[in-house]
Each structure stands twice: as C-alpha cells, then as structure tokens.
Amino acid sequence: MTSALIVLAAGKGTRMNSDLPKVLHPLGGAPMLHHALQAGASLEPEQTVVVTGFGADLVRKAAQDWDADIQTVEQAEQLGTGHAVQQAQAALAGFEGRAIVLYGDTPFVSPDTLARLIAANSDVTVLGFEAADPGRYGRLIVAENQLLKIVEYADASNEERAVTLCNSGVISCNATLLFDLLSRVTNDNAAGEFYLTDIIALARDAGHSTGVVTCLEAETLGINSRAQLAEAEAAFQAQARATAMENGVTLTAPDTVYFALDTFIGRDTVIEPNVVFGPGVTIESGATIKAFSHLEGAHVSRGATIGPYARLRPGAEISEAARIGNFVEVKNAQIETGAKVNHLSYVGDARVGAAANIGAGTITCNYDGVMKHHTDIGARAFIGSNTMLVAPVAIGDDAMTASGSVITSDVPDEALAIARARQEVKPGLATKLFEMLKSNRQKRDKGSS
Ligand code: UD1
Ligand code: CA
C-alpha cells in the first residue's frame, strides 16, 4: 500500500519564547522539521503534506528546501490536532493509501519504528510508549489487547491518569477512513479542541480495528522549550557519534565532535578532538580531520588532511591527498590533488592546481568591496610566503611568486614574479642609528629630572 505523510507544524511553540517558529529551530545544523521529514522519507511516501500556521511562509520554505515536491497547507487557527490533520484533506484528494501523521517537533522517531507501525494490520494504529513520567501525555486505554480509546490528560479520570502507556502522536490510518472519522470529531472536551486522538473511539464504534505499536520513549521526545532543544541536541549528537563509529570512522574523543543531520563521513577517516561539522559536509574514506577544525558545505576527498585549526567554508573542495594546515580558511575554492596550503592563509574564490604549494600567510584578495573575483593558481606553482594575490589574477603552471609580493597581474607558466620594493643595504648605518637614538634618550631623561 502507498503512504502519504501529514506533518503537523502549525504550532507557535510558546515555551520556546522565540520569533522563529518552533519547528525551524536548528537541531544538528538543520531545522527540527527536517528530522521528522527525513524519518518519514524512509517510507517513500507518495505525497507529503506539511500543515503550517505560525510563521507559515518560513515553514513552507524550509519544507520545500528539504524537498521541492512537498505540499503545504495553512491552518489559519490552531483548533487542535484533529483540525490540523483535516487541513490536509484537499491536498490528499484522490489518495487512497495510508496516511501517517507525524509531528514537526518530534524529531527522533526512527525509520525502523515507522516500518513497524505501517506493518501493523489494524485499521488505525497508534505509536505508543511506556512513559517514565507520563505527565500530561494522552493515555492509551487498552483492554484485552484492544486499544479502546485515547484520553487526553485534561479529560482523564484518576484511574486513567494512572496508565503509563502514552500516545506519541504518530498515527497510521487509511486516508479515506481518517478523514471520514475526523469529520465526526467534536471539540466537546476540556481544551475545547478538535482532538485527533478521538478517532480511536470513533473507529471502534464504527466496527474498525485499532492497535498500538510501541517504541522507546527516547524516540517520542517532543521539543517544547530551549532546555528540551538542548537535550535533543545532545541526544542527536550521541546518536550521530555512535553511527559514525559503527560506519568505521575513528573519533578519538567522540564527545567533543559535533555533527549535522546531513554529515557524511567515509570509512577509516580519523576525526581528532573538538571538530565541528556544520551542514553540507562530505568526507571520503581515509581522510584526517585534525583537532579544532570547523567545516561546513565542504567536500574532502580520500586521504586529504585538514587542520589542526582549519576552517572549511561552503564550496571548499579538497581533492585527494591535499593538505590544509593550521589557521587556514578555504571558501568556494578547489584545492586540487596533492596541493598544500599549510599555514595561516585565506583561499577564497580560487583554484589551486595539483601539487601547488601555497606559502604561509598567503591571501587571495578576492573582494574589492563590491564584487568577488577569482584567483587561478596552476599546477605545481610555488606561492611565496605572504603573497597577496589581488583577484582577478592567474598564476601559471610551474610559476613562482617571491615572498611578500603583491601580485596584481597574471604570471605566465614557469615565470617568477617579484612584486615588492628592492632591498637596500647601508654598511655601518645600524650602529650610527643606535648611537643617535641612545643620545636622544639621555637628553630626554635629563630634561625631565
Ligand atoms: C498531543 C496529543 C497527546 C499526545 C501528545 C504527544 C492530541 C489531542 N493530543 O498532545 O495525546 O500524548 O501530543 O506529544 O492530539 N498542532 C497543530 N495545530 C493544532 C494543534 C497542534 O499543528 O491546531 C501541532 C503542534 O504544532 C504540535 C503537534 O501538533 O507539533 C502536537 O500539538 P500539541 O498541542 O503539542 O499536542 P499535545 O497537547 O502535546
Ligand atoms: Ca506537545
């Protein structure tokens, strides 16, 4: 049977105390919403509908950044989870498979759990969990292995509140049946809301089967506050570190390495302590990322070495066996096979040819205050220390620049460019100068006593 996802993301998230919609707060370098969408994508849904409300334009954009085919519908007023799901009805007109409801603020539901949920053979299946502290969660009321109903905390009797099997909010149900049941939900309850959870009792009254699939409580962690966001970040990082190590990556101090949702690292890469991966990083096998490096939007090829203390920014493309050393920043630049940028340099909007060597303190002066310009450095070129490459400029294959040069025009293949004042040497002048300075100091000291 085909699947469609309905992702609820209309809430403001009042307890976040933020102008940003809750589901857009970053977790592992990606909007929280992307985590739920990624888990849902494992079901290969035919359609995905995100229900927006607070900050609808921003949430729509974030959803479509994830996948341009995602549909969004706006719930103008947040009248409850049942009402929110109903907003997806028109978008799913004609869809006859199963609908799975996810929450945009519940990032950790695993693909494996979703697979078990849709494999269940009841007409309506709820994802439940045993709560250590059931708090205000909806309670799953089960008798003789049958899910009878879900009772919201505010509406529950003391006996019902004693139940520890809770509703995660994730539900799987044939779409036609779902919308049929929802059309019969009322807001006659403690919160005055249209509860999605009411469809269980309605389904049973109409003779449909209902069931529960359970998962670990950790998977159902919902984020309502900044404190919970920090907890979720810690949980995400712990998982990402464990996964990296399972995939054959060495982390010498795992607790100090931070990953993003889309970080990809190949086997036998070594990551030293205190490395941060922002969004969009891929590292191939056998690379080494040394301590205190920060990478985002970068690709590192086999056997390359980065850091310590390196910064790779978006568009950094580091080829095989290239070397980026300490206090080097690379942005939107291709560092070709075996090239070296070892110390204290900025390489932006550039190509550094294979086996070229960039001396310490080299800067590509890529920005004239208005526009960015390109620097091209040929294969095996040798850029002397403290060269300023004023872009646009091209250095040929096997060319050299003298240290301290300010290079403003192109250097042909195999040429040496020297662009600095010529050195003069004055014999004995240092001694004379020292004597003059000392006598000046004596005169000053006498004058002041
Ligand atoms: C809901 C469930 C409860 C469950 C809990 C799990 C209902 C009635 N209750 O309670 O059984 O234990 O989640 O966390 O379903 N939303 C909308 N539009 C709305 C209302 C909510 O999009 O009109 C979204 C929220 O942004 C949020 C999600 O739905 O992502 C859940 O809403 P929330 O108000 O947090 O539900 P709870 O009261 O926590
Ligand atoms: Ca909630």
mmCIF file of N, CA and C in Angstrom, residues 237 241 251-259 271-277 291-293:
data_model
loop_
_atom_site.group_PDB
_atom_site.id
_atom_site.type_symbol
_atom_site.label_atom_id
_atom_site.label_comp_id
_atom_site.label_asym_id
_atom_site.label_seq_id
_atom_site.Cartn_x
_atom_site.Cartn_y
_atom_site.Cartn_z
ATOM 1 N N GLN A 237 23.501 14.291 18.878
ATOM 2 C CA GLN A 237 24.956 14.152 18.744
ATOM 3 C C GLN A 237 25.417 12.770 19.207
ATOM 4 N N ARG A 241 27.417 10.297 16.716
ATOM 5 C CA ARG A 241 28.761 9.791 17.026
ATOM 6 C C ARG A 241 28.775 8.264 16.966
ATOM 7 N N LEU A 251 36.850 8.252 16.027
ATOM 8 C CA LEU A 251 36.682 9.517 16.753
ATOM 9 C C LEU A 251 37.538 9.381 18.011
ATOM 10 N N THR A 252 38.612 10.147 18.103
ATOM 11 C CA THR A 252 39.496 9.943 19.259
ATOM 12 C C THR A 252 38.852 10.464 20.537
ATOM 13 N N ALA A 253 38.005 11.489 20.432
ATOM 14 C CA ALA A 253 37.283 11.992 21.608
ATOM 15 C C ALA A 253 35.846 12.283 21.167
ATOM 16 N N PRO A 254 35.024 11.233 21.063
ATOM 17 C CA PRO A 254 33.701 11.382 20.434
ATOM 18 C C PRO A 254 32.849 12.500 21.037
ATOM 19 N N ASP A 255 32.928 12.678 22.343
ATOM 20 C CA ASP A 255 32.045 13.669 22.976
ATOM 21 C C ASP A 255 32.349 15.099 22.565
ATOM 22 N N THR A 256 33.481 15.318 21.893
ATOM 23 C CA THR A 256 33.834 16.690 21.528
ATOM 24 C C THR A 256 33.633 16.960 20.032
ATOM 25 N N VAL A 257 33.078 15.984 19.327
ATOM 26 C CA VAL A 257 32.869 16.148 17.882
ATOM 27 C C VAL A 257 31.378 16.369 17.633
ATOM 28 N N TYR A 258 31.047 17.360 16.816
ATOM 29 C CA TYR A 258 29.653 17.724 16.557
ATOM 30 C C TYR A 258 29.313 17.533 15.090
ATOM 31 N N PHE A 259 28.194 16.829 14.870
ATOM 32 C CA PHE A 259 27.772 16.516 13.505
ATOM 33 C C PHE A 259 26.514 17.294 13.129
ATOM 34 N N ILE A 271 38.860 11.432 12.960
ATOM 35 C CA ILE A 271 38.439 12.771 13.402
ATOM 36 C C ILE A 271 39.036 13.007 14.787
ATOM 37 N N GLU A 272 39.899 13.978 14.885
ATOM 38 C CA GLU A 272 40.528 14.297 16.177
ATOM 39 C C GLU A 272 39.556 15.108 17.056
ATOM 40 N N PRO A 273 39.965 15.422 18.288
ATOM 41 C CA PRO A 273 39.052 16.128 19.208
ATOM 42 C C PRO A 273 38.626 17.519 18.725
ATOM 43 N N ASN A 274 37.460 17.927 19.195
ATOM 44 C CA ASN A 274 36.957 19.294 19.016
ATOM 45 C C ASN A 274 36.818 19.710 17.553
ATOM 46 N N VAL A 275 36.142 18.886 16.817
ATOM 47 C CA VAL A 275 35.851 19.202 15.415
ATOM 48 C C VAL A 275 34.347 19.419 15.282
ATOM 49 N N VAL A 276 33.965 20.458 14.519
ATOM 50 C CA VAL A 276 32.551 20.777 14.325
ATOM 51 C C VAL A 276 32.204 20.667 12.842
ATOM 52 N N PHE A 277 31.164 19.889 12.538
ATOM 53 C CA PHE A 277 30.660 19.790 11.174
ATOM 54 C C PHE A 277 29.355 20.568 11.080
ATOM 55 N N ALA A 291 42.480 18.241 15.091
ATOM 56 C CA ALA A 291 41.767 18.919 16.181
ATOM 57 C C ALA A 291 41.378 20.363 15.864
ATOM 58 N N PHE A 292 40.271 20.786 16.432
ATOM 59 C CA PHE A 292 39.795 22.175 16.405
ATOM 60 C C PHE A 292 39.524 22.688 14.992
ATOM 61 N N SER A 293 39.061 21.834 14.121
ATOM 62 C CA SER A 293 38.708 22.306 12.782
ATOM 63 C C SER A 293 37.200 22.487 12.681
#
